[in-house]
Tab-separated table of C-alpha atoms in Angstrom:
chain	number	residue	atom	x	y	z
F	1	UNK	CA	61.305	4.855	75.502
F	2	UNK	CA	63.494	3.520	78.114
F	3	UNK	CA	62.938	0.380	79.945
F	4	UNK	CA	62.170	0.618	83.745
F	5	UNK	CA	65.003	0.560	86.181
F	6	UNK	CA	65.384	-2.277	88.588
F	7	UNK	CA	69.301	-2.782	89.104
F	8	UNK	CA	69.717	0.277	91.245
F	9	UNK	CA	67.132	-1.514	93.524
F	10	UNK	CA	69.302	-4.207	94.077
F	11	UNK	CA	72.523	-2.407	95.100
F	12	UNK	CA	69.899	-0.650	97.285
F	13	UNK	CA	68.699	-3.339	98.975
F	14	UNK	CA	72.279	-4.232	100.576
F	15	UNK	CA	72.298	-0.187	101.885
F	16	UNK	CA	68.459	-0.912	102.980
F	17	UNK	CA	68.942	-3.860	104.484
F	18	UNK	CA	70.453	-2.639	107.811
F	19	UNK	CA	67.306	-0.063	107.842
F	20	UNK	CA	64.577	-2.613	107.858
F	21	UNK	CA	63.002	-4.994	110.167
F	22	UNK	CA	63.947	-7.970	107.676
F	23	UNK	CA	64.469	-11.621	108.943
F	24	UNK	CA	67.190	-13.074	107.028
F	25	UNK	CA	65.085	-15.711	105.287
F	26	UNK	CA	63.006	-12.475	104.181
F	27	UNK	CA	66.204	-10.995	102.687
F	28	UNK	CA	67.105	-14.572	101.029
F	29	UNK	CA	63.281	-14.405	99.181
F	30	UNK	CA	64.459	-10.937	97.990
F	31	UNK	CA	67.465	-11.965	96.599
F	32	UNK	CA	65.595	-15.398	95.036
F	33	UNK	CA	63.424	-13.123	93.558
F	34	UNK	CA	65.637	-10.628	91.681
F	35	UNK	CA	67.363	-13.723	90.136
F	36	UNK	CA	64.226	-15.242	89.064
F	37	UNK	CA	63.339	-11.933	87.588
F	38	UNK	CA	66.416	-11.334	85.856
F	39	UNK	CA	65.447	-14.841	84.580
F	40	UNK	CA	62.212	-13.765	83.525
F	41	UNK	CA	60.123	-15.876	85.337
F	42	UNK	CA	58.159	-14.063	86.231
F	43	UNK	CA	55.545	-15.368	88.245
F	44	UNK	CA	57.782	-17.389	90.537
F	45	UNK	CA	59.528	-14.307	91.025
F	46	UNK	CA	56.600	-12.593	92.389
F	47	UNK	CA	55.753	-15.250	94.723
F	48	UNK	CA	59.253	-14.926	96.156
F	49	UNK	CA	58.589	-11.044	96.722
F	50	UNK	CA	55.212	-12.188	98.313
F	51	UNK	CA	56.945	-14.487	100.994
F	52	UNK	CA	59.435	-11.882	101.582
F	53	UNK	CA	56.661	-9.360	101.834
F	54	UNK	CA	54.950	-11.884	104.946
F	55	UNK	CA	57.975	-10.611	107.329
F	56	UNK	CA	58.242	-6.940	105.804
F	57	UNK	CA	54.251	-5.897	104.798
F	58	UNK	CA	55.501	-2.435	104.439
F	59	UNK	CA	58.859	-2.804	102.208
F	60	UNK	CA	59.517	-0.305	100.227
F	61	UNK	CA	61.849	-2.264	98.136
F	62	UNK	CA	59.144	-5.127	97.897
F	63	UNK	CA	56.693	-2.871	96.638
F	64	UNK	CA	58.833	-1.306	94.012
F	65	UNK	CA	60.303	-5.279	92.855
F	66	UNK	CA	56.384	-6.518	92.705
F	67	UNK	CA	55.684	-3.366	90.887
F	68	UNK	CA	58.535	-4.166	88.039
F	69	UNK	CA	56.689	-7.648	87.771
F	70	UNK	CA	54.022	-6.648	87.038
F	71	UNK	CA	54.878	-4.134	84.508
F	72	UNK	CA	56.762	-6.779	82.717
F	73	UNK	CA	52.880	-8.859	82.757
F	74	UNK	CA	51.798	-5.518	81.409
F	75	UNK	CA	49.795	-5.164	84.621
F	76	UNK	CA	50.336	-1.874	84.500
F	77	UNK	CA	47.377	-0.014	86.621
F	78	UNK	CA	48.482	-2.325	89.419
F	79	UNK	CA	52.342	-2.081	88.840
F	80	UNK	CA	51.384	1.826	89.504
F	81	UNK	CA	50.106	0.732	92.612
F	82	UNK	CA	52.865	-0.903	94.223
F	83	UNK	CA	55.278	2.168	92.579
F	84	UNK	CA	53.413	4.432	94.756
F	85	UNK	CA	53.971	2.489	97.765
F	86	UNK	CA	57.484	1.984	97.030
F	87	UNK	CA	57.543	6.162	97.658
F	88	UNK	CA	57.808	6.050	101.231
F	89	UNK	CA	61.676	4.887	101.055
F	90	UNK	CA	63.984	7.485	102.527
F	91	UNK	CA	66.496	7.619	99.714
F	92	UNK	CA	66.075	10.210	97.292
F	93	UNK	CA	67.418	7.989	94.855
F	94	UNK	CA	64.683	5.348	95.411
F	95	UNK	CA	61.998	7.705	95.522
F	96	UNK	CA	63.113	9.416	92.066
F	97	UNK	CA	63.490	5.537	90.536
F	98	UNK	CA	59.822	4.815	91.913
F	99	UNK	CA	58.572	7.660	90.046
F	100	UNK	CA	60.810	6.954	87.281
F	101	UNK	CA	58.317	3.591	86.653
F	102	UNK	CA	55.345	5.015	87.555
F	103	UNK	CA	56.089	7.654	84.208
F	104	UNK	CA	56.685	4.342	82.393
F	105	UNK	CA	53.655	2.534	83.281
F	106	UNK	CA	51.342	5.761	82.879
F	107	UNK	CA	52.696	6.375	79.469
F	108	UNK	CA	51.763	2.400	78.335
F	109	UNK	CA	48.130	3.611	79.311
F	110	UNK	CA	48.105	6.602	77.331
F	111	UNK	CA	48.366	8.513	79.693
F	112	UNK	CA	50.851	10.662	78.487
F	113	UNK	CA	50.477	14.168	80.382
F	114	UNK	CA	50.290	12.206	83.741
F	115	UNK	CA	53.475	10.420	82.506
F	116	UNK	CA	55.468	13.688	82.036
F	117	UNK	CA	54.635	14.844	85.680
F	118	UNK	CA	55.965	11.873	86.808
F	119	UNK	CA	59.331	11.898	85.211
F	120	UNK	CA	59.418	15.233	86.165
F	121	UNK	CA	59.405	14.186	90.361
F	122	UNK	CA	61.777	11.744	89.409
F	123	UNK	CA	64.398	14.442	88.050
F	124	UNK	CA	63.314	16.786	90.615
F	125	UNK	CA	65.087	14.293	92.997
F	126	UNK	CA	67.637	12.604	91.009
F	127	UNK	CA	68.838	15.998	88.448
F	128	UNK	CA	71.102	13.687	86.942
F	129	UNK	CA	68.843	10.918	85.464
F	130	UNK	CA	69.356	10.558	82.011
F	131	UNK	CA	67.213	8.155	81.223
F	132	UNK	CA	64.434	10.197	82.755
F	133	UNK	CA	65.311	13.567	80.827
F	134	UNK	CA	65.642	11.030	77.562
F	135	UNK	CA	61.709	9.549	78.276
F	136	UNK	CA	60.480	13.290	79.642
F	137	UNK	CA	61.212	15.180	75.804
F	138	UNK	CA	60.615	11.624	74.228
F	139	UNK	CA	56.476	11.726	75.597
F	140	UNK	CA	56.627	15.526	75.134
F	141	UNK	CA	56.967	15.247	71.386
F	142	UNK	CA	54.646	12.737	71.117
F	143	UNK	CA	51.936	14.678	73.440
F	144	UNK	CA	52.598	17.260	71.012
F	145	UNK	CA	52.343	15.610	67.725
F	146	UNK	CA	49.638	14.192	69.003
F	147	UNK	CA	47.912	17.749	69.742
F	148	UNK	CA	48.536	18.830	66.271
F	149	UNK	CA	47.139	16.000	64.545
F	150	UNK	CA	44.071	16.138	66.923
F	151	UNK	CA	44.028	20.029	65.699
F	152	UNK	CA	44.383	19.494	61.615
F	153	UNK	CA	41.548	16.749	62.481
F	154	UNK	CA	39.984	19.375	63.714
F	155	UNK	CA	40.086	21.886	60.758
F	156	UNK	CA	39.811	19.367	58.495
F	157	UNK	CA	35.928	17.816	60.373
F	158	UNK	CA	35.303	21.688	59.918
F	159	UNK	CA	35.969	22.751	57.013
F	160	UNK	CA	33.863	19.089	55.774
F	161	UNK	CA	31.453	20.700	58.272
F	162	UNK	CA	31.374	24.102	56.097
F	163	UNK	CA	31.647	22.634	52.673
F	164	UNK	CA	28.651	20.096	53.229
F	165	UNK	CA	26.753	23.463	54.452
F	166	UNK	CA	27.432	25.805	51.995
F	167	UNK	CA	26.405	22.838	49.659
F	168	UNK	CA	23.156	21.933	51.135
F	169	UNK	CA	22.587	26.270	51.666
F	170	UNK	CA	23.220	25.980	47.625
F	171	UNK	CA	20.987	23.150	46.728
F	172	UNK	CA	18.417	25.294	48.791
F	173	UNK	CA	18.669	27.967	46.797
F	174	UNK	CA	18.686	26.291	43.558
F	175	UNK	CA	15.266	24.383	44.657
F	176	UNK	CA	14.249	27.716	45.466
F	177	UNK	CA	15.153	29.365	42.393
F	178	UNK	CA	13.579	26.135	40.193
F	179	UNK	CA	10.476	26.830	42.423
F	180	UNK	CA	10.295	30.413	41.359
F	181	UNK	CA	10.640	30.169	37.891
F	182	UNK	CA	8.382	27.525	37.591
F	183	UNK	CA	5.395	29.051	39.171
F	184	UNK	CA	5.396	32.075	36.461
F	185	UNK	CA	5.299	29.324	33.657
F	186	UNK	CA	2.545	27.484	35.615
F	187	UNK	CA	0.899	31.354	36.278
F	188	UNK	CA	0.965	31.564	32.183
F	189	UNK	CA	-0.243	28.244	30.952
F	190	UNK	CA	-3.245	29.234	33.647
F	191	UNK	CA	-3.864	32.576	32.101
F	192	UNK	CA	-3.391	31.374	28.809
F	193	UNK	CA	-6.198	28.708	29.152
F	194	UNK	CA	-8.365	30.885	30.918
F	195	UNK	CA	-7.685	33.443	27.610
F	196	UNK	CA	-8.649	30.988	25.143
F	197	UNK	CA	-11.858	29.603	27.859
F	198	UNK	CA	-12.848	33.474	27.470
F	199	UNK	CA	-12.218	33.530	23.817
F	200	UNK	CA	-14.355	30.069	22.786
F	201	UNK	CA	-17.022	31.491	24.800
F	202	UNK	CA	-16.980	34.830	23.329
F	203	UNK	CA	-16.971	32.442	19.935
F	204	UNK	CA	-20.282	30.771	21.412
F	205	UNK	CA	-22.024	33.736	22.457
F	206	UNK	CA	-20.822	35.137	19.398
F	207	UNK	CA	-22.343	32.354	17.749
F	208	UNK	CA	-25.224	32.245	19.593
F	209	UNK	CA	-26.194	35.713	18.683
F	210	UNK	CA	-25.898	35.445	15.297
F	211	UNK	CA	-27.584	32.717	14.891
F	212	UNK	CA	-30.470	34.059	16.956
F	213	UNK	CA	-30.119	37.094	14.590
F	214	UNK	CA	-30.871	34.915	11.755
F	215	UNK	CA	-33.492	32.777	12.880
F	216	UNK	CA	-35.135	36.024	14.205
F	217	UNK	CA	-35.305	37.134	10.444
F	218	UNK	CA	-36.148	33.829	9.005
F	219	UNK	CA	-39.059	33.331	11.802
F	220	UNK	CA	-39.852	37.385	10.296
F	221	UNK	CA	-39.680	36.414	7.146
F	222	UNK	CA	-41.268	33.384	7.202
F	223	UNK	CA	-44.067	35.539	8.698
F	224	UNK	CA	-44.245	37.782	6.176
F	225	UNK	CA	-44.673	35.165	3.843
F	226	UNK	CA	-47.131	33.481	5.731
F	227	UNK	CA	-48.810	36.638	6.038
F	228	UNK	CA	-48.724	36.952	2.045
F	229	UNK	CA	-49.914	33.312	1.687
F	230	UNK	CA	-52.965	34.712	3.684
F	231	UNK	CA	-54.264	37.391	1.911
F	232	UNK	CA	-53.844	35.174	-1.301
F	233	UNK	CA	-55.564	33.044	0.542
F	234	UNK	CA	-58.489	35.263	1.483
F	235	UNK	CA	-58.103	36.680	-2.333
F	236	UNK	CA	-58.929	33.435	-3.833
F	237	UNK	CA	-61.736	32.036	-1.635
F	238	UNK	CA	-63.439	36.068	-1.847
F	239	UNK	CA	-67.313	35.062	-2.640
F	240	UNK	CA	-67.544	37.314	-6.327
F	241	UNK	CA	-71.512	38.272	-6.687
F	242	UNK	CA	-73.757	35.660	-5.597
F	243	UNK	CA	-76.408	35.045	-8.116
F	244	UNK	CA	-79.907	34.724	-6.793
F	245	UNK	CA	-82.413	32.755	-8.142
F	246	UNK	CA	-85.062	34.454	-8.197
F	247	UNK	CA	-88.528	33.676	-7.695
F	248	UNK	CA	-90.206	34.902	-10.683
């Protein structure tokens, strides 16, 4: 990824100069600044751009110079900010560096597509700018690696998706299948006990009956006997001939 472009600003701002409003203590804070930013102080050199910006609210080359500070802070949605305002300049040249850093600022947000419109403007104006073709194919390869990892995530969350279905559609059936053949064992056992229920009571009644059988002939025979013990009975006590006394 290459690093955002500030030098060309500074050979711009002599051609510039003679185009804007500037006092010449305006132009001195300019000049103050790019030092201290080519120092890397950063914040002082953002308060230079700031007093500068007091006698030229509008600067275009300002804008863009606070907009490379704070990139370097990493303030990036806000060194967008003052990019964009840097676009009104009437170079070409400016204009394509402006959107140069604004493709640099929206790719350190992820934004990557945004990014590649961006350096796109920037070569539409400036044809020649390496730098931009270099970072345009640079977040185009990444955009699409990106895409096809996002994709085999994809297939791969689906075919999880599938397997853990077809699995749980499996267990199903096996619960099903247990289900099934259980309830034919449970139907048996049931039928079975309910045979052998039948079968002891046919055993009772069976019983039952011939037991009644037999106490019906022993009550019968008992009778008869009884019956027998009667008439012996009746034999023995018989009166024989009664002898009368009589009355001679």
């Amino acid at each position: 990824m290459k690093k955002i472009k500030i030098s060309s600003w500074i050979l711009l701002l002599t051609i510039l100069c003679g185009q804007l409003s500037y006092a010449q203590s305006g132009r001195k804070k300019i000049v103050d600044g790019n030092k201290l930013y080519g120092e890397e102080r950063y914040d002082e050199a953002m308060n230079k751009y700031r007093d500068a910006q007091v006698h030229a609210p509008e600067s275009p080359i300002i804008k863009f110079n606070m907009g490379n500070v704070n990139y370097k802070k990493q303030k990036y949605e806000e060194s967008i900010k003052e990019f964009e305002g840097s676009l009104g300049a009437d170079e070409a040249l400016a204009q394509s560096q402006a959107y140069y850093n604004i493709g640099n600022s929206l790719y350190r947000l992820g934004k990557l597509p945004e990014s590649i419109l961006a350096y796109q403007e920037a070569l539409k104006l400036n044809p020649d700018d390496q730098d931009a073709k270099y970072n345009l194919e640079f977040v185009r390869r990444q955009l699409k690696d990106q895409s096809e990892k996002q994709q085999n995530q994809n297939e791969q969350q689906q075919n999880q998706q599938q397997q853990q279905q077809q699995q749980q559609n499996q267990e199903q059936q096996d619960q099903q299948g247990d289900e099934q053949e259980q309830a034919p064992q449970e139907s048996q056992e049931e039928s079975e006990q309910q045979e052998q229920q039948q079968q002891q009571q046919q055993q009772e009644m069976q019983t039952a009956e011939e037991m009644s059988k037999e106490d019906a002939e022993r009550i019968l025979q008992a009778m008869k006997e009884d019956e027998e013990n009667m008439k012996n009975a009746r034999k023995q006590r018989a009166p024989g001939n009664v002898r009368v006394l009589k009355d001679w």
